[in-house]
């Protein structure tokens, strides 16, 4: 495995890092640290996670003079937000401020040669023959607190690095509502195919409500989030490995490293390749509502499709200017200001840097790109808000216009969002949009009781009344979907 860390294919080195983690081989710490320089972000991510796991086993000797200072320097240079999250966790680990939580160990088998292996399990029904005597013992750790007491989530991000573009094609990743065996629906979205040991992350600020292991769900982590005014949602991450970086009750920020995906074809992955089952449901955490499948007869009205809601949540909270990504060394101070939302300061710093005669072309191009992003931020924000309003979310769209007033002060075109907000407030059509959304939410509150009674005819009539009153607003498509969803059924 040590030899494989030098393999030219980053996938091979990725798997070798995971194996050395499983063996607790502290001698791999120095090599993993060097891989933090690799060009592939998914290998940098894995290297950082391996360093986290092996820090104690390696005696804190990663082969650099000052590990803490080295991590700070890497954070300044790192362009991928998920890798930065791993480096922040590593920074806390080096400073002895992060304790790793161990859950049930993944099931292992000792061969005659003394080596430990996670058994290859193609389907849970093969468990007894592959690993006789193996048992799964439930370990559930529940946390208190309510996300409703937190501020409305200010930023949303994706649960894995590379979300939306799968590294391994041709796999049977199940989308939301996938019908299985004609009897059950899949309650979430499968992502991250075959990336054993890759990280998964909190999608927004929230509270860790449950950390559970000891079943074919692997390690399950459930978070509660304050999505909008008077609205919370619960997100679950399933099929994690036996090591996590949070504990029940923790309050975490968007992008916080939660854990890493479990080993493929293990008990913890239900006899499937490694993947993350990513689920979301409206309302607060419920101990009885965190599972991967739902009986067809019950339906999925109390679940979200993550592929639909997450892009909207991300778009509503995305900063006005794009994340700079990886930039040349001379442009890094400006990139840091952009990430902090200090846009006027970033423009001044960029102009000062561009005035230097010894600036290389790469840095100059990065600075000009960041200037263009910042000066176009106001107009870009207005267009994104318009798109959210057109989708039927006028309240969220209006909040987007207000959210960045301070950060855009002093930026050319930075007053455009507030000009748009003033125009919307004076527009009767916008006021009707807001009134329609309030009616939509009130009808949603009624929905639960009628669903419990299976009175879908009455519920459909309620939504038809909303459509009759507000069919000429931006809420029309959302209401039409509810009318169709509530056709009377047996």
Short mmCIF file of C-alpha atoms in Angstrom, two decimals, residues 17-484:
data_model
loop_
_atom_site.label_atom_id
_atom_site.label_comp_id
_atom_site.label_asym_id
_atom_site.label_seq_id
_atom_site.Cartn_x
_atom_site.Cartn_y
_atom_site.Cartn_z
CA UNK A 17 -4.65 5.90 1.59
CA UNK A 18 -7.94 4.37 2.73
CA UNK A 19 -6.28 0.99 3.31
CA UNK A 20 -3.50 2.55 5.40
CA UNK A 21 -6.14 4.42 7.42
CA UNK A 22 -7.87 1.11 8.10
CA UNK A 23 -4.61 -0.41 9.30
CA UNK A 24 -3.86 2.66 11.45
CA UNK A 25 -0.42 2.93 9.86
CA UNK A 26 1.16 6.09 11.29
CA UNK A 27 4.11 5.75 8.91
CA UNK A 28 1.78 6.86 6.11
CA UNK A 29 1.27 10.30 7.66
CA UNK A 30 4.30 11.92 6.00
CA UNK A 31 3.41 10.58 2.53
CA UNK A 32 -0.23 11.58 2.93
CA UNK A 33 0.92 15.08 3.86
CA UNK A 34 2.98 15.32 0.66
CA UNK A 35 -0.08 14.30 -1.35
CA UNK A 36 -1.75 17.51 -0.17
CA UNK A 37 0.19 19.04 -3.10
CA UNK A 38 -1.40 16.74 -5.72
CA UNK A 39 -3.12 18.32 -8.72
CA UNK A 40 -6.32 16.26 -8.27
CA UNK A 41 -8.60 17.82 -5.62
CA UNK A 42 -10.21 14.48 -4.71
CA UNK A 43 -6.80 13.07 -3.81
CA UNK A 44 -5.94 16.21 -1.82
CA UNK A 45 -9.24 15.73 0.02
CA UNK A 46 -8.43 12.09 0.78
CA UNK A 47 -4.89 12.96 1.85
CA UNK A 48 -6.22 15.55 4.32
CA UNK A 49 -8.72 13.07 5.76
CA UNK A 50 -5.97 10.45 6.10
CA UNK A 51 -3.79 12.97 7.92
CA UNK A 52 -6.70 13.66 10.28
CA UNK A 53 -7.19 9.99 11.04
CA UNK A 54 -3.50 9.10 11.37
CA UNK A 55 -2.38 12.21 13.28
CA UNK A 56 -2.08 10.43 16.63
CA UNK A 57 -0.80 7.18 15.15
CA UNK A 58 1.92 9.10 13.27
CA UNK A 59 2.97 10.95 16.40
CA UNK A 60 2.30 14.28 14.72
CA UNK A 61 5.35 13.92 12.46
CA UNK A 62 4.21 14.76 8.93
CA UNK A 63 7.67 15.60 7.65
CA UNK A 64 7.36 19.40 7.81
CA UNK A 65 9.00 21.70 10.35
CA UNK A 66 5.86 23.51 11.49
CA UNK A 67 2.64 21.56 10.67
CA UNK A 68 0.33 24.31 11.96
CA UNK A 69 1.95 27.00 9.80
CA UNK A 70 2.01 24.61 6.83
CA UNK A 71 -1.74 24.05 7.05
CA UNK A 72 -2.40 27.80 7.23
CA UNK A 73 -0.31 28.31 4.10
CA UNK A 74 -2.17 25.52 2.31
CA UNK A 75 -5.53 27.04 3.26
CA UNK A 76 -4.49 30.30 1.62
CA UNK A 77 -3.49 28.49 -1.56
CA UNK A 78 -6.34 25.94 -1.80
CA UNK A 79 -8.96 26.71 -4.41
CA UNK A 80 -11.51 23.98 -3.73
CA UNK A 81 -13.98 24.77 -0.91
CA UNK A 82 -14.39 21.13 0.13
CA UNK A 83 -10.66 20.57 0.37
CA UNK A 84 -10.43 23.79 2.39
CA UNK A 85 -12.98 22.31 4.79
CA UNK A 86 -10.74 19.26 5.22
CA UNK A 87 -7.73 21.50 5.82
CA UNK A 88 -9.68 23.49 8.42
CA UNK A 89 -10.48 20.23 10.19
CA UNK A 90 -6.80 19.25 9.97
CA UNK A 91 -5.82 22.65 11.39
CA UNK A 92 -8.10 21.99 14.38
CA UNK A 93 -6.71 18.47 14.75
CA UNK A 94 -3.12 19.72 14.81
CA UNK A 95 -4.14 22.29 17.43
CA UNK A 96 -5.77 19.50 19.49
CA UNK A 97 -9.19 21.13 19.07
CA UNK A 98 -10.81 18.31 17.10
CA UNK A 99 -11.56 14.90 18.52
CA UNK A 100 -12.32 12.06 16.15
CA UNK A 101 -15.43 10.08 17.03
CA UNK A 102 -15.32 6.32 16.50
CA UNK A 103 -18.51 4.45 15.70
CA UNK A 104 -18.94 0.71 15.20
CA UNK A 105 -15.94 -0.53 13.28
CA UNK A 106 -16.65 -1.73 9.79
CA UNK A 107 -16.96 -5.51 9.76
CA UNK A 108 -13.56 -7.12 9.14
CA UNK A 109 -12.28 -10.66 8.62
CA UNK A 110 -8.82 -11.91 9.58
CA UNK A 111 -7.34 -14.23 6.95
CA UNK A 112 -4.89 -17.05 7.60
CA UNK A 113 -1.98 -14.75 6.73
CA UNK A 114 -3.02 -12.36 9.50
CA UNK A 115 -4.24 -9.58 7.20
CA UNK A 116 -7.51 -7.84 8.02
CA UNK A 117 -9.98 -7.30 5.20
CA UNK A 118 -13.42 -5.87 4.83
CA UNK A 119 -15.27 -8.81 3.23
CA UNK A 120 -16.57 -8.36 -0.30
CA UNK A 121 -20.31 -8.59 0.16
CA UNK A 122 -22.41 -8.55 -3.00
CA UNK A 123 -25.79 -8.10 -1.39
CA UNK A 124 -26.71 -8.42 2.28
CA UNK A 125 -28.08 -11.95 1.75
CA UNK A 126 -24.48 -13.15 1.27
CA UNK A 127 -23.40 -11.96 4.72
CA UNK A 128 -23.46 -15.29 6.53
CA UNK A 129 -21.32 -17.05 3.95
CA UNK A 130 -18.76 -14.26 3.51
CA UNK A 131 -18.36 -13.29 7.16
CA UNK A 132 -19.85 -15.98 9.40
CA UNK A 133 -20.44 -14.78 12.92
CA UNK A 134 -20.37 -11.08 11.98
CA UNK A 135 -22.97 -9.05 13.86
CA UNK A 136 -24.12 -5.45 13.65
CA UNK A 137 -24.84 -3.71 16.94
CA UNK A 138 -26.82 -0.47 16.95
CA UNK A 139 -25.11 2.65 18.33
CA UNK A 140 -27.41 5.70 18.30
CA UNK A 141 -26.23 9.07 19.64
CA UNK A 142 -28.87 11.77 19.64
CA UNK A 143 -28.28 15.50 20.12
CA UNK A 144 -30.53 18.23 21.47
CA UNK A 145 -31.26 21.76 20.31
CA UNK A 146 -33.42 23.16 17.54
CA UNK A 147 -32.25 24.67 14.27
CA UNK A 148 -35.19 27.08 14.50
CA UNK A 149 -33.21 28.92 17.18
CA UNK A 150 -30.31 29.42 14.76
CA UNK A 151 -30.21 32.22 12.19
CA UNK A 152 -31.64 31.34 8.79
CA UNK A 153 -28.87 29.46 6.95
CA UNK A 154 -26.67 32.04 5.24
CA UNK A 155 -24.94 29.65 2.85
CA UNK A 156 -25.65 26.27 1.27
CA UNK A 157 -23.18 23.97 -0.42
CA UNK A 158 -23.04 20.44 -1.83
CA UNK A 159 -22.63 17.28 0.29
CA UNK A 160 -19.62 15.95 -1.62
CA UNK A 161 -16.78 17.24 -3.77
CA UNK A 162 -17.80 16.85 -7.41
CA UNK A 163 -21.54 16.73 -6.70
CA UNK A 164 -23.39 16.46 -10.01
CA UNK A 165 -20.59 14.78 -11.97
CA UNK A 166 -19.99 11.15 -11.07
CA UNK A 167 -16.47 9.77 -11.33
CA UNK A 168 -17.69 6.24 -12.12
CA UNK A 169 -20.31 5.85 -14.85
CA UNK A 170 -22.59 2.91 -15.47
CA UNK A 171 -23.42 2.34 -11.81
CA UNK A 172 -26.93 1.96 -10.45
CA UNK A 173 -26.99 5.14 -8.39
CA UNK A 174 -30.63 5.55 -7.41
CA UNK A 175 -32.27 8.94 -7.88
CA UNK A 176 -35.00 10.22 -5.58
CA UNK A 177 -38.30 8.28 -5.86
CA UNK A 178 -36.69 5.38 -7.70
CA UNK A 179 -39.13 2.44 -7.56
CA UNK A 180 -37.47 -0.73 -6.26
CA UNK A 181 -38.99 -4.19 -6.54
CA UNK A 182 -42.32 -2.53 -7.28
CA UNK A 183 -42.91 -2.04 -3.55
CA UNK A 184 -40.75 0.80 -2.19
CA UNK A 185 -39.51 4.24 -3.23
CA UNK A 186 -35.96 5.46 -2.69
CA UNK A 187 -36.17 8.42 -0.31
CA UNK A 188 -32.94 10.15 -1.27
CA UNK A 189 -30.37 10.73 -3.98
CA UNK A 190 -27.31 8.45 -4.29
CA UNK A 191 -24.06 10.30 -5.04
CA UNK A 192 -20.31 9.70 -4.95
CA UNK A 193 -20.19 6.29 -6.61
CA UNK A 194 -17.19 4.15 -5.68
CA UNK A 195 -15.27 6.93 -3.93
CA UNK A 196 -14.54 4.84 -0.83
CA UNK A 197 -13.30 7.08 1.96
CA UNK A 198 -14.16 10.40 0.27
CA UNK A 199 -15.53 13.12 2.54
CA UNK A 200 -19.09 14.30 2.97
CA UNK A 201 -20.05 17.72 4.28
CA UNK A 202 -22.78 19.72 6.01
CA UNK A 203 -24.81 21.48 3.33
CA UNK A 204 -25.59 24.44 5.60
CA UNK A 205 -25.29 25.72 9.13
CA UNK A 206 -27.18 23.37 11.40
CA UNK A 207 -27.32 21.06 14.40
CA UNK A 208 -26.18 17.44 14.39
CA UNK A 209 -29.29 15.63 15.61
CA UNK A 210 -28.23 11.99 15.19
CA UNK A 211 -25.10 9.94 14.66
CA UNK A 212 -25.98 6.26 14.26
CA UNK A 213 -24.15 3.11 13.20
CA UNK A 214 -24.60 -0.64 13.34
CA UNK A 215 -26.83 -1.37 10.36
CA UNK A 216 -26.64 -1.62 6.58
CA UNK A 217 -27.00 2.17 6.55
CA UNK A 218 -23.41 2.38 7.80
CA UNK A 219 -22.83 5.51 9.83
CA UNK A 220 -25.88 7.77 9.46
CA UNK A 221 -25.53 11.47 10.31
CA UNK A 222 -28.66 13.63 10.44
CA UNK A 223 -28.64 17.44 10.57
CA UNK A 224 -31.43 19.97 11.11
CA UNK A 225 -31.28 23.34 9.30
CA UNK A 226 -33.15 26.65 9.45
CA UNK A 227 -34.04 27.03 5.77
CA UNK A 228 -36.20 30.16 5.81
CA UNK A 229 -38.33 32.17 8.22
CA UNK A 230 -40.44 29.69 10.26
CA UNK A 231 -39.15 26.83 8.08
CA UNK A 232 -36.71 24.07 9.02
CA UNK A 233 -35.57 21.03 7.06
CA UNK A 234 -33.69 17.87 7.98
CA UNK A 235 -30.90 16.36 5.88
CA UNK A 236 -29.45 12.88 6.26
CA UNK A 237 -26.17 11.37 5.12
CA UNK A 238 -26.09 7.57 4.94
CA UNK A 239 -23.43 4.87 4.37
CA UNK A 240 -20.56 6.61 6.11
CA UNK A 241 -17.51 4.79 7.47
CA UNK A 242 -16.75 4.16 11.13
CA UNK A 243 -14.87 7.43 11.76
CA UNK A 244 -16.69 10.78 12.03
CA UNK A 245 -15.54 14.31 12.79
CA UNK A 246 -18.63 15.61 14.61
CA UNK A 247 -20.69 14.45 17.55
CA UNK A 248 -24.41 14.59 18.29
CA UNK A 249 -25.46 18.05 19.43
CA UNK A 250 -22.69 19.90 17.57
CA UNK A 251 -23.52 23.12 15.76
CA UNK A 252 -21.74 23.13 12.42
CA UNK A 253 -21.21 25.62 9.60
CA UNK A 254 -21.90 25.12 5.89
CA UNK A 255 -19.26 22.88 4.36
CA UNK A 256 -18.14 21.37 7.67
CA UNK A 257 -16.50 17.95 7.22
CA UNK A 258 -18.82 15.37 8.81
CA UNK A 259 -17.26 12.03 7.92
CA UNK A 260 -16.15 9.87 5.01
CA UNK A 261 -17.92 7.26 2.91
CA UNK A 262 -17.70 3.64 4.00
CA UNK A 263 -15.95 0.83 2.16
CA UNK A 264 -17.63 -0.54 -0.96
CA UNK A 265 -19.41 -3.92 -0.84
CA UNK A 266 -19.23 -3.94 2.95
CA UNK A 267 -21.96 -4.61 5.48
CA UNK A 268 -22.08 -0.87 6.14
CA UNK A 269 -22.90 -0.15 2.49
CA UNK A 270 -25.59 -2.81 2.38
CA UNK A 271 -23.53 -4.94 0.01
CA UNK A 272 -23.25 -2.15 -2.60
CA UNK A 273 -20.37 -0.07 -3.91
CA UNK A 274 -19.40 2.92 -1.79
CA UNK A 275 -21.80 5.84 -2.13
CA UNK A 276 -23.58 8.49 -0.10
CA UNK A 277 -27.35 8.27 0.26
CA UNK A 278 -28.32 11.95 0.57
CA UNK A 279 -31.86 12.60 1.80
CA UNK A 280 -33.92 15.63 2.85
CA UNK A 281 -37.33 16.10 4.41
CA UNK A 282 -39.34 19.16 5.46
CA UNK A 283 -39.71 19.98 9.13
CA UNK A 284 -37.71 19.20 12.24
CA UNK A 285 -35.76 16.02 12.94
CA UNK A 286 -37.82 12.94 13.71
CA UNK A 287 -36.23 9.78 15.09
CA UNK A 288 -38.61 7.66 13.02
CA UNK A 289 -38.11 9.44 9.70
CA UNK A 290 -34.52 8.60 8.73
CA UNK A 291 -34.49 5.71 6.31
CA UNK A 292 -33.60 4.92 2.73
CA UNK A 293 -36.88 3.48 1.43
CA UNK A 294 -40.59 4.20 1.74
CA UNK A 295 -43.55 1.91 1.04
CA UNK A 296 -45.27 2.84 -2.21
CA UNK A 297 -48.65 2.98 -0.50
CA UNK A 298 -47.44 5.74 1.83
CA UNK A 299 -45.77 7.85 -0.86
CA UNK A 300 -43.09 10.55 -0.66
CA UNK A 301 -45.04 13.73 0.01
CA UNK A 302 -43.08 14.22 3.26
CA UNK A 303 -39.70 14.01 1.53
CA UNK A 304 -37.84 16.49 -0.68
CA UNK A 305 -36.05 15.59 -3.89
CA UNK A 306 -32.50 16.77 -3.07
CA UNK A 307 -31.71 17.21 -6.77
CA UNK A 308 -34.48 19.83 -6.91
CA UNK A 309 -34.29 21.70 -3.60
CA UNK A 310 -30.53 21.80 -3.01
CA UNK A 311 -29.64 23.78 -6.19
CA UNK A 312 -32.27 26.37 -5.22
CA UNK A 313 -31.02 26.64 -1.64
CA UNK A 314 -27.45 27.04 -2.92
CA UNK A 315 -28.46 29.66 -5.47
CA UNK A 316 -30.38 31.75 -2.91
CA UNK A 317 -27.37 31.95 -0.60
CA UNK A 318 -24.52 32.06 -3.10
CA UNK A 319 -22.25 35.11 -2.63
CA UNK A 320 -22.69 37.81 -5.27
CA UNK A 321 -19.15 37.25 -6.62
CA UNK A 322 -17.89 33.83 -7.63
CA UNK A 323 -15.39 31.97 -5.47
CA UNK A 324 -11.98 32.74 -7.04
CA UNK A 325 -10.82 29.12 -6.92
CA UNK A 326 -7.10 28.48 -7.24
CA UNK A 327 -5.15 31.66 -8.03
CA UNK A 328 -1.51 32.64 -8.46
CA UNK A 329 0.41 33.46 -5.28
CA UNK A 330 0.40 37.24 -5.86
CA UNK A 331 -3.40 37.21 -6.24
CA UNK A 332 -4.13 35.23 -3.06
CA UNK A 333 -4.63 38.23 -0.74
CA UNK A 334 -7.30 39.56 -3.09
CA UNK A 335 -8.92 36.12 -3.33
CA UNK A 336 -9.12 36.00 0.46
CA UNK A 337 -10.94 39.37 0.51
CA UNK A 338 -13.41 38.16 -2.14
CA UNK A 339 -14.16 35.01 -0.11
CA UNK A 340 -14.74 37.17 2.99
CA UNK A 341 -17.23 39.33 1.06
CA UNK A 342 -15.04 42.44 1.40
CA UNK A 343 -15.60 43.43 -2.20
CA UNK A 344 -14.65 47.11 -2.13
CA UNK A 345 -11.42 46.22 -0.31
CA UNK A 346 -10.79 43.48 -2.88
CA UNK A 347 -11.12 45.95 -5.77
CA UNK A 348 -8.69 48.39 -4.15
CA UNK A 349 -6.21 45.62 -3.41
CA UNK A 350 -6.51 44.31 -6.99
CA UNK A 351 -5.85 47.76 -8.47
CA UNK A 352 -2.80 48.18 -6.25
CA UNK A 353 -1.44 44.78 -7.25
CA UNK A 354 -2.12 45.39 -10.95
CA UNK A 355 -0.09 48.60 -10.80
CA UNK A 356 3.02 46.57 -9.97
CA UNK A 357 5.47 46.27 -12.86
CA UNK A 358 6.79 42.87 -11.80
CA UNK A 359 3.41 41.09 -11.73
CA UNK A 360 3.43 37.86 -13.77
CA UNK A 361 0.78 37.17 -16.40
CA UNK A 362 -0.96 34.41 -14.43
CA UNK A 363 -1.49 36.67 -11.42
CA UNK A 364 -2.59 39.54 -13.66
CA UNK A 365 -5.20 37.33 -15.33
CA UNK A 366 -6.49 36.13 -11.96
CA UNK A 367 -6.79 39.68 -10.64
CA UNK A 368 -8.64 40.89 -13.74
CA UNK A 369 -11.00 37.90 -13.51
CA UNK A 370 -11.79 38.66 -9.86
CA UNK A 371 -12.33 42.36 -10.62
CA UNK A 372 -14.81 41.48 -13.37
CA UNK A 373 -16.67 39.11 -11.03
CA UNK A 374 -16.91 41.73 -8.27
CA UNK A 375 -17.98 44.62 -10.51
CA UNK A 376 -20.64 42.41 -12.10
CA UNK A 377 -21.84 41.04 -8.76
CA UNK A 378 -24.76 43.44 -8.30
CA UNK A 379 -26.26 42.77 -11.73
CA UNK A 380 -25.68 39.02 -11.36
CA UNK A 381 -27.48 38.99 -8.01
CA UNK A 382 -30.51 40.77 -9.47
CA UNK A 383 -30.77 38.23 -12.28
CA UNK A 384 -30.57 35.30 -9.87
CA UNK A 385 -33.23 36.88 -7.66
CA UNK A 386 -35.51 37.33 -10.66
CA UNK A 387 -35.08 33.65 -11.50
CA UNK A 388 -36.03 32.61 -7.96
CA UNK A 389 -39.11 34.82 -8.06
CA UNK A 390 -40.13 33.29 -11.40
CA UNK A 391 -39.88 29.80 -9.85
CA UNK A 392 -42.42 30.82 -7.22
CA UNK A 393 -40.18 31.87 -4.32
CA UNK A 394 -40.75 35.64 -4.08
CA UNK A 395 -39.94 35.91 -0.36
CA UNK A 396 -36.57 34.20 -0.80
CA UNK A 397 -35.91 36.28 -3.91
CA UNK A 398 -36.61 39.52 -2.05
CA UNK A 399 -34.34 38.42 0.81
CA UNK A 400 -31.54 37.80 -1.71
CA UNK A 401 -31.65 41.44 -2.76
CA UNK A 402 -31.20 42.61 0.85
CA UNK A 403 -28.65 40.05 1.96
CA UNK A 404 -25.57 41.68 0.42
CA UNK A 405 -26.29 45.40 0.75
CA UNK A 406 -23.35 45.96 3.11
CA UNK A 407 -20.84 43.82 1.21
CA UNK A 408 -21.63 45.55 -2.11
CA UNK A 409 -21.31 49.08 -0.71
CA UNK A 410 -18.74 51.05 -2.68
CA UNK A 411 -18.68 48.55 -5.55
CA UNK A 412 -19.60 49.78 -9.07
CA UNK A 413 -23.14 48.58 -9.72
CA UNK A 414 -23.45 47.47 -6.10
CA UNK A 415 -26.66 49.49 -5.64
CA UNK A 416 -28.54 47.58 -8.35
CA UNK A 417 -30.05 44.99 -5.92
CA UNK A 418 -31.54 47.71 -3.74
CA UNK A 419 -32.91 49.54 -6.77
CA UNK A 420 -34.58 46.30 -7.82
CA UNK A 421 -35.92 45.76 -4.29
CA UNK A 422 -37.50 49.24 -4.26
CA UNK A 423 -39.14 48.60 -7.63
CA UNK A 424 -40.49 45.20 -6.51
CA UNK A 425 -41.95 46.64 -3.31
CA UNK A 426 -43.92 49.16 -5.38
CA UNK A 427 -45.14 46.54 -7.86
CA UNK A 428 -48.68 45.18 -7.18
CA UNK A 429 -47.78 41.96 -9.01
CA UNK A 430 -44.92 41.31 -6.60
CA UNK A 431 -47.12 42.02 -3.59
CA UNK A 432 -49.62 39.47 -4.93
CA UNK A 433 -46.78 36.97 -5.39
CA UNK A 434 -45.90 37.36 -1.70
CA UNK A 435 -49.55 37.01 -0.68
CA UNK A 436 -49.79 33.84 -2.80
CA UNK A 437 -46.75 32.35 -1.09
CA UNK A 438 -48.23 33.03 2.34
CA UNK A 439 -51.41 31.21 1.27
CA UNK A 440 -49.29 28.37 -0.12
CA UNK A 441 -47.52 27.92 3.22
CA UNK A 442 -50.78 28.07 5.17
CA UNK A 443 -52.24 25.34 2.96
CA UNK A 444 -49.13 23.24 3.49
CA UNK A 445 -49.75 23.41 7.24
CA UNK A 446 -53.25 22.03 6.67
CA UNK A 447 -51.97 19.28 4.40
CA UNK A 448 -50.52 17.02 7.08
CA UNK A 449 -53.81 16.45 8.88
CA UNK A 450 -55.73 15.72 5.70
CA UNK A 451 -53.03 13.32 4.47
CA UNK A 452 -53.25 11.45 7.77
CA UNK A 453 -57.00 11.09 7.16
CA UNK A 454 -56.36 10.16 3.51
CA UNK A 455 -58.82 12.88 2.54
CA UNK A 456 -57.09 13.68 -0.74
CA UNK A 457 -60.27 14.94 -2.40
CA UNK A 458 -60.63 17.74 0.16
CA UNK A 459 -56.92 18.52 -0.05
CA UNK A 460 -57.10 18.75 -3.83
CA UNK A 461 -60.06 21.14 -3.48
CA UNK A 462 -58.02 23.35 -1.14
CA UNK A 463 -55.17 23.56 -3.65
CA UNK A 464 -57.62 24.23 -6.49
CA UNK A 465 -58.96 27.16 -4.48
CA UNK A 466 -55.43 28.53 -4.12
CA UNK A 467 -54.92 28.14 -7.86
CA UNK A 468 -58.18 29.95 -8.59
CA UNK A 469 -57.09 32.91 -6.46
CA UNK A 470 -53.41 33.02 -7.44
CA UNK A 471 -53.12 31.28 -10.80
CA UNK A 472 -51.83 34.52 -12.32
CA UNK A 473 -48.83 34.73 -9.95
CA UNK A 474 -45.37 33.20 -9.97
CA UNK A 475 -46.72 30.52 -7.59
CA UNK A 476 -48.92 29.01 -10.31
CA UNK A 477 -46.62 26.12 -11.22
CA UNK A 478 -45.99 25.18 -7.57
CA UNK A 479 -49.73 25.14 -6.89
CA UNK A 480 -50.51 23.15 -10.06
CA UNK A 481 -48.02 20.52 -8.92
CA UNK A 482 -49.86 20.27 -5.60
CA UNK A 483 -53.20 19.87 -7.34
CA UNK A 484 -51.79 17.01 -9.41
#
